[in-house]
PDB file of C-alpha atoms in Angstrom:
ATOM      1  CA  UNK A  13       0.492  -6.020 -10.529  1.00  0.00           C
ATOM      2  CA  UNK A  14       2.371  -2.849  -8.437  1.00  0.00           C
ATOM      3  CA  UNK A  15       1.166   0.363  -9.359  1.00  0.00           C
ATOM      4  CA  UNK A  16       3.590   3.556  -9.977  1.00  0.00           C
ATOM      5  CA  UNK A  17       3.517   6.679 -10.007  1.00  0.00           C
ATOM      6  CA  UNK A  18       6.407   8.533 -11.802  1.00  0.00           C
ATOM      7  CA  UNK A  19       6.359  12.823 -11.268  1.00  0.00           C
ATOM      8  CA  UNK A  20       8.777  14.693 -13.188  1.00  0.00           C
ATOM      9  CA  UNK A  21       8.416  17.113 -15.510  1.00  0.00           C
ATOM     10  CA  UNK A  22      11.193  16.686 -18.220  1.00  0.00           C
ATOM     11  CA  UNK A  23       9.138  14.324 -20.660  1.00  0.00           C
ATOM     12  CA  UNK A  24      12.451  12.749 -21.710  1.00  0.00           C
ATOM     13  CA  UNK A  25      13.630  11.832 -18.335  1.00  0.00           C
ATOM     14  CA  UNK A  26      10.083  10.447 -17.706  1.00  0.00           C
ATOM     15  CA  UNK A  27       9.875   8.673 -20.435  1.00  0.00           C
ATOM     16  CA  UNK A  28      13.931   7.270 -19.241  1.00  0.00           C
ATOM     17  CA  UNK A  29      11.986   6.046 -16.048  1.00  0.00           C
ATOM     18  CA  UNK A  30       9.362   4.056 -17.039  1.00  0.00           C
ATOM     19  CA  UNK A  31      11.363   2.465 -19.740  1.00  0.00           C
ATOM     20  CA  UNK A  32      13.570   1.335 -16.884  1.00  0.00           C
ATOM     21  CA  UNK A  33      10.568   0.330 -15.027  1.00  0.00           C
ATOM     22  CA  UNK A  34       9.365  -2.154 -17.597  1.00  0.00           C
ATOM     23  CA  UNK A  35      12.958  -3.635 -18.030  1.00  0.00           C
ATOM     24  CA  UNK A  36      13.364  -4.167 -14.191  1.00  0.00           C
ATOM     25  CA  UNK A  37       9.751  -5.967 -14.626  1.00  0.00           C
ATOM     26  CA  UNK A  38      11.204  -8.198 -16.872  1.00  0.00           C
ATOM     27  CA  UNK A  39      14.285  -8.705 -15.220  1.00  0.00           C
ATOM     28  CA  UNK A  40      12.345  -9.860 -12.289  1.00  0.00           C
ATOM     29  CA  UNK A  41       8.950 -11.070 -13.820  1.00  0.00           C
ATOM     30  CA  UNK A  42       7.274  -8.400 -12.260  1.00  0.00           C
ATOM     31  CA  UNK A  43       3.966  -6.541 -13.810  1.00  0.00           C
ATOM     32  CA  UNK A  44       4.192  -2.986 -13.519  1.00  0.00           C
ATOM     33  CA  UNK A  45       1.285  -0.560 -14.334  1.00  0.00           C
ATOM     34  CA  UNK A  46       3.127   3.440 -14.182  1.00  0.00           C
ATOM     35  CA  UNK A  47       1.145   6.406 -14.266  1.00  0.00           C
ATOM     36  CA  UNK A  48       3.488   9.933 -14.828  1.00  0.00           C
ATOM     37  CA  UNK A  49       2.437  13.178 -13.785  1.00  0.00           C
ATOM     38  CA  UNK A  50       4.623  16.384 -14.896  1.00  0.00           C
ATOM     39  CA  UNK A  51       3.706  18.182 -11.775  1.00  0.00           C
ATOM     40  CA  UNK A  52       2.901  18.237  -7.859  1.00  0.00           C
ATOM     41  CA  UNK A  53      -0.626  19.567  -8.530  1.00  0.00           C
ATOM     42  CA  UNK A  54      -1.372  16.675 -10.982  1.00  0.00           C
ATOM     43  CA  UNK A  55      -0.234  14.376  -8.767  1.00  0.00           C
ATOM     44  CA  UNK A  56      -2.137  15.386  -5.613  1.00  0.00           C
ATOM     45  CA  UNK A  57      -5.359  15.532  -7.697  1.00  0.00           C
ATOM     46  CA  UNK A  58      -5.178  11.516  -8.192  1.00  0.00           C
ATOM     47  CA  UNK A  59      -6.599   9.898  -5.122  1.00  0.00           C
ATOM     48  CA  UNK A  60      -6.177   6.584  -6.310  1.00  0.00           C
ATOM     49  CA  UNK A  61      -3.490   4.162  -4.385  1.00  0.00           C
ATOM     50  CA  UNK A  62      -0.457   3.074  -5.400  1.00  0.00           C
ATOM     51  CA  UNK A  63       2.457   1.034  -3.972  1.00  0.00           C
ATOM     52  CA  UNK A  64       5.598   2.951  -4.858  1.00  0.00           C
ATOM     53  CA  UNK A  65       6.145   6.854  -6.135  1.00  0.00           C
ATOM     54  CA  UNK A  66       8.806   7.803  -8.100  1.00  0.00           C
ATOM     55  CA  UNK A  67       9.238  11.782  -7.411  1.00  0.00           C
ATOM     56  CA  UNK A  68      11.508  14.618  -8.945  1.00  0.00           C
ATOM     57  CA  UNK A  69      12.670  16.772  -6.287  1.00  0.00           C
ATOM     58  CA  UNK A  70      13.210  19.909  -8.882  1.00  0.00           C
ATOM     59  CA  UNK A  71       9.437  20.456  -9.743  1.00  0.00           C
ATOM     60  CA  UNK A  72       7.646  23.268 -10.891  1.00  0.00           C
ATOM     61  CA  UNK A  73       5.601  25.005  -8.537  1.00  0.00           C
ATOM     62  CA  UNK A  74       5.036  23.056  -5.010  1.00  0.00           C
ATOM     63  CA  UNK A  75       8.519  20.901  -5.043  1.00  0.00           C
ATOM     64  CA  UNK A  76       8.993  17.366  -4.823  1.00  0.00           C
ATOM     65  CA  UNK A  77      10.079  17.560  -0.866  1.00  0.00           C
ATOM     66  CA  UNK A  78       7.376  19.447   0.170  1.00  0.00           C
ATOM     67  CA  UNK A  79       5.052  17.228  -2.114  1.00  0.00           C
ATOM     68  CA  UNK A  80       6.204  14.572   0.136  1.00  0.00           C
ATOM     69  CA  UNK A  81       6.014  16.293   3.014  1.00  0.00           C
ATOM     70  CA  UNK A  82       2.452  16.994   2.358  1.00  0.00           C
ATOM     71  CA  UNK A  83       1.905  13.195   1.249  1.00  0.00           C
ATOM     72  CA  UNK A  84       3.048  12.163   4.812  1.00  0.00           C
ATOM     73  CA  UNK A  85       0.210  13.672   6.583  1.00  0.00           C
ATOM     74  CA  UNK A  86      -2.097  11.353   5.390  1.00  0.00           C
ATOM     75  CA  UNK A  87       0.279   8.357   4.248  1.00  0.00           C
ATOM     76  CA  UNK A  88       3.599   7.412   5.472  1.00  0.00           C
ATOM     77  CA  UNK A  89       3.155   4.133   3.662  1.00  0.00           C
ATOM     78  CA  UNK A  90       4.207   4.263   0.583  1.00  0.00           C
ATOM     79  CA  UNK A  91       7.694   4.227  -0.170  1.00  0.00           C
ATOM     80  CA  UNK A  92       9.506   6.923  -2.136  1.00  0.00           C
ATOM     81  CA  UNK A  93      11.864   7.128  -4.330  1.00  0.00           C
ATOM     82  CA  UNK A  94      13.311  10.914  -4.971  1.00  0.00           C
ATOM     83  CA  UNK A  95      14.896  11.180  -8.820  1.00  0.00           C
ATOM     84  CA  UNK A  96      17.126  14.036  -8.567  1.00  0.00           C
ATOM     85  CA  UNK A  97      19.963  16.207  -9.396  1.00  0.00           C
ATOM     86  CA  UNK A  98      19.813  18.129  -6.104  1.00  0.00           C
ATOM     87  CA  UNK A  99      22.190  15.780  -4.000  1.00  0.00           C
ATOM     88  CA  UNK A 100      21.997  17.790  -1.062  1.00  0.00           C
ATOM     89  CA  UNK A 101      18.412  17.139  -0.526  1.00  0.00           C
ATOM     90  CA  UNK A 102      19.234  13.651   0.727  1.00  0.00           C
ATOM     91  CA  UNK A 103      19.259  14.000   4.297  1.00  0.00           C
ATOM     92  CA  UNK A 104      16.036  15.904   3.866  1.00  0.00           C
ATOM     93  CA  UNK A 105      14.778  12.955   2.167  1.00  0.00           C
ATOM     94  CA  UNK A 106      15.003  10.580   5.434  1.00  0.00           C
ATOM     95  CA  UNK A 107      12.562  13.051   7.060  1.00  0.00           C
ATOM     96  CA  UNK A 108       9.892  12.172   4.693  1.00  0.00           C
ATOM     97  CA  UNK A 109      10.981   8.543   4.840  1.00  0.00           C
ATOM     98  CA  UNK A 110      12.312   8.287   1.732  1.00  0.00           C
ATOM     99  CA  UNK A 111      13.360   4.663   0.700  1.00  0.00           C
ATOM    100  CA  UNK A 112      15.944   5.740  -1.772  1.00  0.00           C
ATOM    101  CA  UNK A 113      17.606   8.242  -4.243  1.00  0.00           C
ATOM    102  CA  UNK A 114      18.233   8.171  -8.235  1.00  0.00           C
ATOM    103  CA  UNK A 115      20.665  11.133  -9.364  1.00  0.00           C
ATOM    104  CA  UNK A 116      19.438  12.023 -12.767  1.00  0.00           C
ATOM    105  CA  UNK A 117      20.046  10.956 -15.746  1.00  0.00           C
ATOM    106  CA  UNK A 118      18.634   7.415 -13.946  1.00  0.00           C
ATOM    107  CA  UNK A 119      20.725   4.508 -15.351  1.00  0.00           C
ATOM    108  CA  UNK A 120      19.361   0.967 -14.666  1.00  0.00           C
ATOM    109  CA  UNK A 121      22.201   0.037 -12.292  1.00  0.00           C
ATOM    110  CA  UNK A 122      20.703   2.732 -10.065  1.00  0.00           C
ATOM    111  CA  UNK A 123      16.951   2.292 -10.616  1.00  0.00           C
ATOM    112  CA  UNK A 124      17.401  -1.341  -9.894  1.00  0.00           C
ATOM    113  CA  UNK A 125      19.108  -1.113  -6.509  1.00  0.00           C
ATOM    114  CA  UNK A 126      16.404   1.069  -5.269  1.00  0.00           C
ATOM    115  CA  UNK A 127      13.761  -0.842  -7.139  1.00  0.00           C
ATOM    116  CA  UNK A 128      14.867  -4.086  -5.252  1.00  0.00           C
ATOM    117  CA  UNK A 129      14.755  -1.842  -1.681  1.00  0.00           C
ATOM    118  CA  UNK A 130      11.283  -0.823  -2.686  1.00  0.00           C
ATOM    119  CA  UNK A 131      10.252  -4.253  -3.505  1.00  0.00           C
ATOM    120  CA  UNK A 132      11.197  -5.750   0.030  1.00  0.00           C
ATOM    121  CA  UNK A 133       9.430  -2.825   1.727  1.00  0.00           C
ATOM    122  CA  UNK A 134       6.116  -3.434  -0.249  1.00  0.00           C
ATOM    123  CA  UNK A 135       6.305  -7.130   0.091  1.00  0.00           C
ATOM    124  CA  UNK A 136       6.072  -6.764   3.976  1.00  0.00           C
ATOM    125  CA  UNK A 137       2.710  -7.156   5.191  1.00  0.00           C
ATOM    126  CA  UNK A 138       3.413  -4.340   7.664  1.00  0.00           C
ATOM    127  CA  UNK A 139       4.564  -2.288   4.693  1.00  0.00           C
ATOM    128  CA  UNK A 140       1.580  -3.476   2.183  1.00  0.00           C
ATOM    129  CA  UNK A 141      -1.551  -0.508   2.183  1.00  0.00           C
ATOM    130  CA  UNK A 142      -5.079  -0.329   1.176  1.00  0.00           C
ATOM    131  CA  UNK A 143      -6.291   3.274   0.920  1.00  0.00           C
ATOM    132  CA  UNK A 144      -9.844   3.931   2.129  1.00  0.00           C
ATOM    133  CA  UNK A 145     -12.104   7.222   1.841  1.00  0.00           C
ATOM    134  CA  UNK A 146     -13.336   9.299   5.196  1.00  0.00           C
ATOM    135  CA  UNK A 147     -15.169  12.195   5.881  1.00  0.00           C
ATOM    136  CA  UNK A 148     -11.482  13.662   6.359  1.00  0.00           C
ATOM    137  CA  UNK A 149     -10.373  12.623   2.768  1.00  0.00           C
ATOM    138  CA  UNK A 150      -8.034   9.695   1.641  1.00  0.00           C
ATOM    139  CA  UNK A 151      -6.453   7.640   4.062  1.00  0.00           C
ATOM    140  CA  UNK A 152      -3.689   5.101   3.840  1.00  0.00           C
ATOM    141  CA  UNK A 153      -3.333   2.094   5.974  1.00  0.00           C
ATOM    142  CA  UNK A 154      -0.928  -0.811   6.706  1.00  0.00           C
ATOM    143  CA  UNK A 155      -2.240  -3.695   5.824  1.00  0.00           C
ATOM    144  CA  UNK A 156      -0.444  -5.064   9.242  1.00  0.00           C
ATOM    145  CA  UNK A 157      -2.029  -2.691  11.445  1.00  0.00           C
ATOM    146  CA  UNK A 158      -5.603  -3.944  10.648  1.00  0.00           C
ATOM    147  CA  UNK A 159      -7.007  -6.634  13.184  1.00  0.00           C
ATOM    148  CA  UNK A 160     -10.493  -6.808  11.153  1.00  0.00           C
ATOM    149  CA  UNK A 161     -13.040  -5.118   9.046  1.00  0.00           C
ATOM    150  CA  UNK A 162     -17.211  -4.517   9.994  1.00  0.00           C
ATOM    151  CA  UNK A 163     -19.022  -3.618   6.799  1.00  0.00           C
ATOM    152  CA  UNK A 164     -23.105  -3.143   7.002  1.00  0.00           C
ATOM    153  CA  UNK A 165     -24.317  -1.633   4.147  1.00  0.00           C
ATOM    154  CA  UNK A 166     -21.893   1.017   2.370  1.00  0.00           C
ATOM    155  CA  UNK A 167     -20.645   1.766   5.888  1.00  0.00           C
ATOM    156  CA  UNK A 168     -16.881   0.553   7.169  1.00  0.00           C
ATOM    157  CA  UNK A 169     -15.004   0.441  10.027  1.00  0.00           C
ATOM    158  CA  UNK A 170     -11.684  -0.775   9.651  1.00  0.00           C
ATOM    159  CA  UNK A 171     -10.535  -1.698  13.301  1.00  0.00           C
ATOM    160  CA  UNK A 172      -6.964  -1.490  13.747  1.00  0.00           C
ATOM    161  CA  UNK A 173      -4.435  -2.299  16.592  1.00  0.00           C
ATOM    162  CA  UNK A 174      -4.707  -0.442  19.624  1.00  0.00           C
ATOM    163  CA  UNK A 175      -8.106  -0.420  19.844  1.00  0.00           C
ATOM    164  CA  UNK A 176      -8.308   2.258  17.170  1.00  0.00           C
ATOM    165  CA  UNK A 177     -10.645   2.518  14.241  1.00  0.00           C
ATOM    166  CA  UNK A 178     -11.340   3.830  11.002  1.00  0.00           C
ATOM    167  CA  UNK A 179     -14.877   4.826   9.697  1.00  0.00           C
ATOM    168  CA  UNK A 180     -14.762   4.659   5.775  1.00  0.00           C
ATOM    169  CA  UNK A 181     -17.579   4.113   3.095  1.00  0.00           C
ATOM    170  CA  UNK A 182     -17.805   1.854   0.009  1.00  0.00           C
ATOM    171  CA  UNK A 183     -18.577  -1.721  -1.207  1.00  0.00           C
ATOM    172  CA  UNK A 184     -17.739  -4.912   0.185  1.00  0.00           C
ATOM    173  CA  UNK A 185     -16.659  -5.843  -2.989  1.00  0.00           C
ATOM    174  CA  UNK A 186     -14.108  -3.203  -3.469  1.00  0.00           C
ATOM    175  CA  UNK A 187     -12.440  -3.694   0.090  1.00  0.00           C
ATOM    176  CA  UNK A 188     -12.183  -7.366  -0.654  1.00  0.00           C
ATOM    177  CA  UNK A 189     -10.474  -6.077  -4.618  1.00  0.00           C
ATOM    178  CA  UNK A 190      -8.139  -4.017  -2.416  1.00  0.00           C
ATOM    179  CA  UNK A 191      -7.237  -6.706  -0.293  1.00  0.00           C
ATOM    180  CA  UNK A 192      -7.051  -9.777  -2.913  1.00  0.00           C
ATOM    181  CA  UNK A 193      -3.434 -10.638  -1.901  1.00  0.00           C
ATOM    182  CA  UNK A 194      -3.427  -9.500   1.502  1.00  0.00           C
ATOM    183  CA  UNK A 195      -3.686 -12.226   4.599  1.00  0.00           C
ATOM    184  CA  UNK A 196      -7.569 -11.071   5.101  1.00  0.00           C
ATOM    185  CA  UNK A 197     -10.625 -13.715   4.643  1.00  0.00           C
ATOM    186  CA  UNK A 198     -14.079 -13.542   4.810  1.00  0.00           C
ATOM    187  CA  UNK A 199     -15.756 -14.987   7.746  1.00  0.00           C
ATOM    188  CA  UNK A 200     -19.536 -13.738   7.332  1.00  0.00           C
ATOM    189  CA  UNK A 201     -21.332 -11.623   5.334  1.00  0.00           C
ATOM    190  CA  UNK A 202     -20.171  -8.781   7.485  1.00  0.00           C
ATOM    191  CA  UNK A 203     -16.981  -9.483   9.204  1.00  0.00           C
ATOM    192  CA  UNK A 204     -13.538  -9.782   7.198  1.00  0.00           C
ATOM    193  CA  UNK A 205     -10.417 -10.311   9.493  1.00  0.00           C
ATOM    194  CA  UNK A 206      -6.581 -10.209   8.550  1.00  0.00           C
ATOM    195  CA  UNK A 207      -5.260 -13.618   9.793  1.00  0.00           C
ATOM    196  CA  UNK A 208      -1.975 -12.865  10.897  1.00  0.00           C
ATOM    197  CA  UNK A 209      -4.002 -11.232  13.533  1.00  0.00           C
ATOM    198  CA  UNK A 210      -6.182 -14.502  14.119  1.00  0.00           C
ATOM    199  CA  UNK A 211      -5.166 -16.456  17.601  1.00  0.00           C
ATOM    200  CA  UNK A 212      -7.458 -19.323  17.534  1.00  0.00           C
ATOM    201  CA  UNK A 213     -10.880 -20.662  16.414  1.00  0.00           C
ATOM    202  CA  UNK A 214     -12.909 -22.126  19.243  1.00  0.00           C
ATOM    203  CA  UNK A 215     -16.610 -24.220  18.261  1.00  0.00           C
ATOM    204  CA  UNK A 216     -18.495 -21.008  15.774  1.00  0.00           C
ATOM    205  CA  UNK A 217     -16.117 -17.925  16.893  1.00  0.00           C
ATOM    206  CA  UNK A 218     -13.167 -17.093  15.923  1.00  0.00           C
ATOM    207  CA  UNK A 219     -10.373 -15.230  18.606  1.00  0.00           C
ATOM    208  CA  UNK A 220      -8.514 -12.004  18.053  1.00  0.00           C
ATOM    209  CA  UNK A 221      -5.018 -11.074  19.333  1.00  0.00           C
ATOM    210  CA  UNK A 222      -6.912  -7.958  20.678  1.00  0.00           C
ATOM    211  CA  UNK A 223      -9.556 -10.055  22.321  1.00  0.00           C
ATOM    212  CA  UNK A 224     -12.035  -9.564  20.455  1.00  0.00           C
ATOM    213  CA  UNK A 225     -14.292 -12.892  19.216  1.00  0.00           C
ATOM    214  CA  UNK A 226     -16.214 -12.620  16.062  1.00  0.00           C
ATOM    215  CA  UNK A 227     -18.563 -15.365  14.938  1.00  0.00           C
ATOM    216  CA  UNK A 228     -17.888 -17.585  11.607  1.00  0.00           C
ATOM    217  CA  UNK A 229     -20.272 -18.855   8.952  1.00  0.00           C
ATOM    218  CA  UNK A 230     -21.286 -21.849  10.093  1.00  0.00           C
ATOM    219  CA  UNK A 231     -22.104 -22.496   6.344  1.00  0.00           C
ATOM    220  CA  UNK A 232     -18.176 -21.756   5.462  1.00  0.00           C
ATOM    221  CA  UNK A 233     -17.111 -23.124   8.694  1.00  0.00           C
ATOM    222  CA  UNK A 234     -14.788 -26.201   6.870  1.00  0.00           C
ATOM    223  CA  UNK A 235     -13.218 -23.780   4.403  1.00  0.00           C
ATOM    224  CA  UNK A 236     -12.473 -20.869   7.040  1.00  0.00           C
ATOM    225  CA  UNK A 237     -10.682 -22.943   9.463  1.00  0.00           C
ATOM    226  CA  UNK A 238      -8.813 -24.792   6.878  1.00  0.00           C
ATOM    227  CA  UNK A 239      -7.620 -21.779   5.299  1.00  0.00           C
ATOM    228  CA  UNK A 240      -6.513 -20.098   8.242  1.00  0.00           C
ATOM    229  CA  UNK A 241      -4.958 -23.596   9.642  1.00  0.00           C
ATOM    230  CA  UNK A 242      -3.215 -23.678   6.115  1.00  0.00           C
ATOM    231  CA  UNK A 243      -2.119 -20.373   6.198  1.00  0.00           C
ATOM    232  CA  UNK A 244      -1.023 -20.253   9.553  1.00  0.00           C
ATOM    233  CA  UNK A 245       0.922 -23.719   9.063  1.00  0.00           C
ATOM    234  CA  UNK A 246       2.716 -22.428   6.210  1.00  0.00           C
ATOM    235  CA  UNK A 247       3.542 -19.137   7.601  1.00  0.00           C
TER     236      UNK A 247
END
């Protein structure tokens, strides 16, 4: 299921949007879940993820642009999609990477050729995004720029490429709900690595493409190095 968020603040035109939402989702047997929002503020206030934001440019209050703007400090993830009947905002879109436009009133032709663009984006793993808390607030992260994940207790760090890393908090079982169809497996108790990142398994350790070498259940040994050989091989 892809989770949406639609902000606009004429009810009817909302309304337009997701009903256009669920008929793409049938049209491509694809399970949407839309939240809507009638304002900037609103929207900001949810720090939940989602995988695609649908965003009126002519908002009340802080505007749709800057919205994005402001959205990009912390994510530039998640595609958007700018509903408007502003056209010359368009080139000010690109700044905030936007991954389309939908001049109002949205017609299916329209919402479906951006919908499609949307789709391919959040199908690539570099594209795909968990979003984990910090002492800084929310942030959002490619799902291909993490390498592997140390959890010990309700403490994370998310280790990314470049030798960078993320200190988060939360449960093991809610990273692993976040990442349920991402590449990422669980090789001990403490250790979950992304496997596109994985560049071989040698006697109880498993290599890195950053050089790292992390050790495997020896338990789980048979099903880890099948499903990485099977993943691998089919990739």
């Amino acid at each position: 299921m892809y989770r949406v968020m639609v902000v606009e603040d004429e009810p009817d035109e909302a309304r337009r949007l997701m009903d256009l939402i669920e008929r793409y989702g049938k049209a491509r047997s694809l399970s949407f879940q839309v939240v809507w929002y009638a304002s900037a503020l609103e929207m900001s206030s949810d720090k939940s993820h989602y995988d695609l934001l649908l965003l009126d440019i002519d908002l009340p209050g802080i505007n749709g642009m800057e919205a994005a703007q402001l959205l990009r400090v912390y994510d530039d993830v998640t595609p958007i999609i700018f509903v408007t009947n502003l056209a010359q905002y368009a080139i000010s879109g690109y700044e905030v990477g936007a991954t389309g436009f939908i001049v109002k009133p949205a017609t299916f032709g329209n919402l479906r050729l951006n919908l499609d663009r949307a789709m391919r984006q959040i199908r690539q793993s570099a594209s795909r995004s968990i979003s984990v808390s910090t002492s800084d607030g929310l942030r959002v992260i490619a799902i291909g720029e993490i390498v592997w994940i140390e959890i010990k207790g309700h403490h994370i760090t998310v280790h990314l490429e470049g030798n960078d890393q993320i200190e988060s908090y939360g449960t093991l079982s809610q990273i692993e709900k976040d990442l349920e169809d991402a590449p990422v497996l669980r090789i001990t108790k403490s250790f979950l690595v992304n496997m596109d990142k994985v560049r071989r398994v040698r006697g109880n350790t498993l290599q890195l493409v950053t050089g790292e070498e992390l050790p495997i259940s020896r338990a789980r040994k048979r099903e880890i190095v099948d499903t990485i050989t099977d993943y691998l091989g089919g990739r």
